[in-house]
């Protein structure tokens, strides 16, 4: 079998770290306001504008850059939480333009 590339290994570690952080929130060991909702960092700079939780500096800047970009049909082009655009799901509430 082929081994994972260094980039894949780093991404896997990051994803595991994020799971651990959000599991700690679920278990009541951390407050959601202490966690960046976009990346799981504990270095929260500001409150998240739409949900309970926070954003770190990097994710706040990305959020401000991408959150107001809309597609031709009026829906957001990037995730309302993490500002990623790879794979998004449209909100099914009537007249909602958010994607996740």
Steps between C-alpha positions, in 0.01 A plus 500: 500500500612855431567723799324832547673814379618751763212732404245219543651409838483862617137526387411177683660629823312829468168323446560280806587807707178671386298190595659503846425870553136467397464179705622702800228756433239225474622351830484840672877530547516809275247772424406540135586870535862395567530323164538628144204342323683499169826323594476387862774732625483612862648838405163677460514865398133592443151359549354326197238732343234235416546223758611454858878453491804690387744561218879517517682779313573291188141370472351843575694649209398214270138535615497873425652439158264220389174526693345765277573333165183369339442277199280599203198336669543710815649233725829541681798354318689400816408322823332728756709343778851431368500700173609192305363454150601143413176325590203694634140417581220749449271591788153366425313769692283719277676819385831402665811566293751337737707192418689274739 
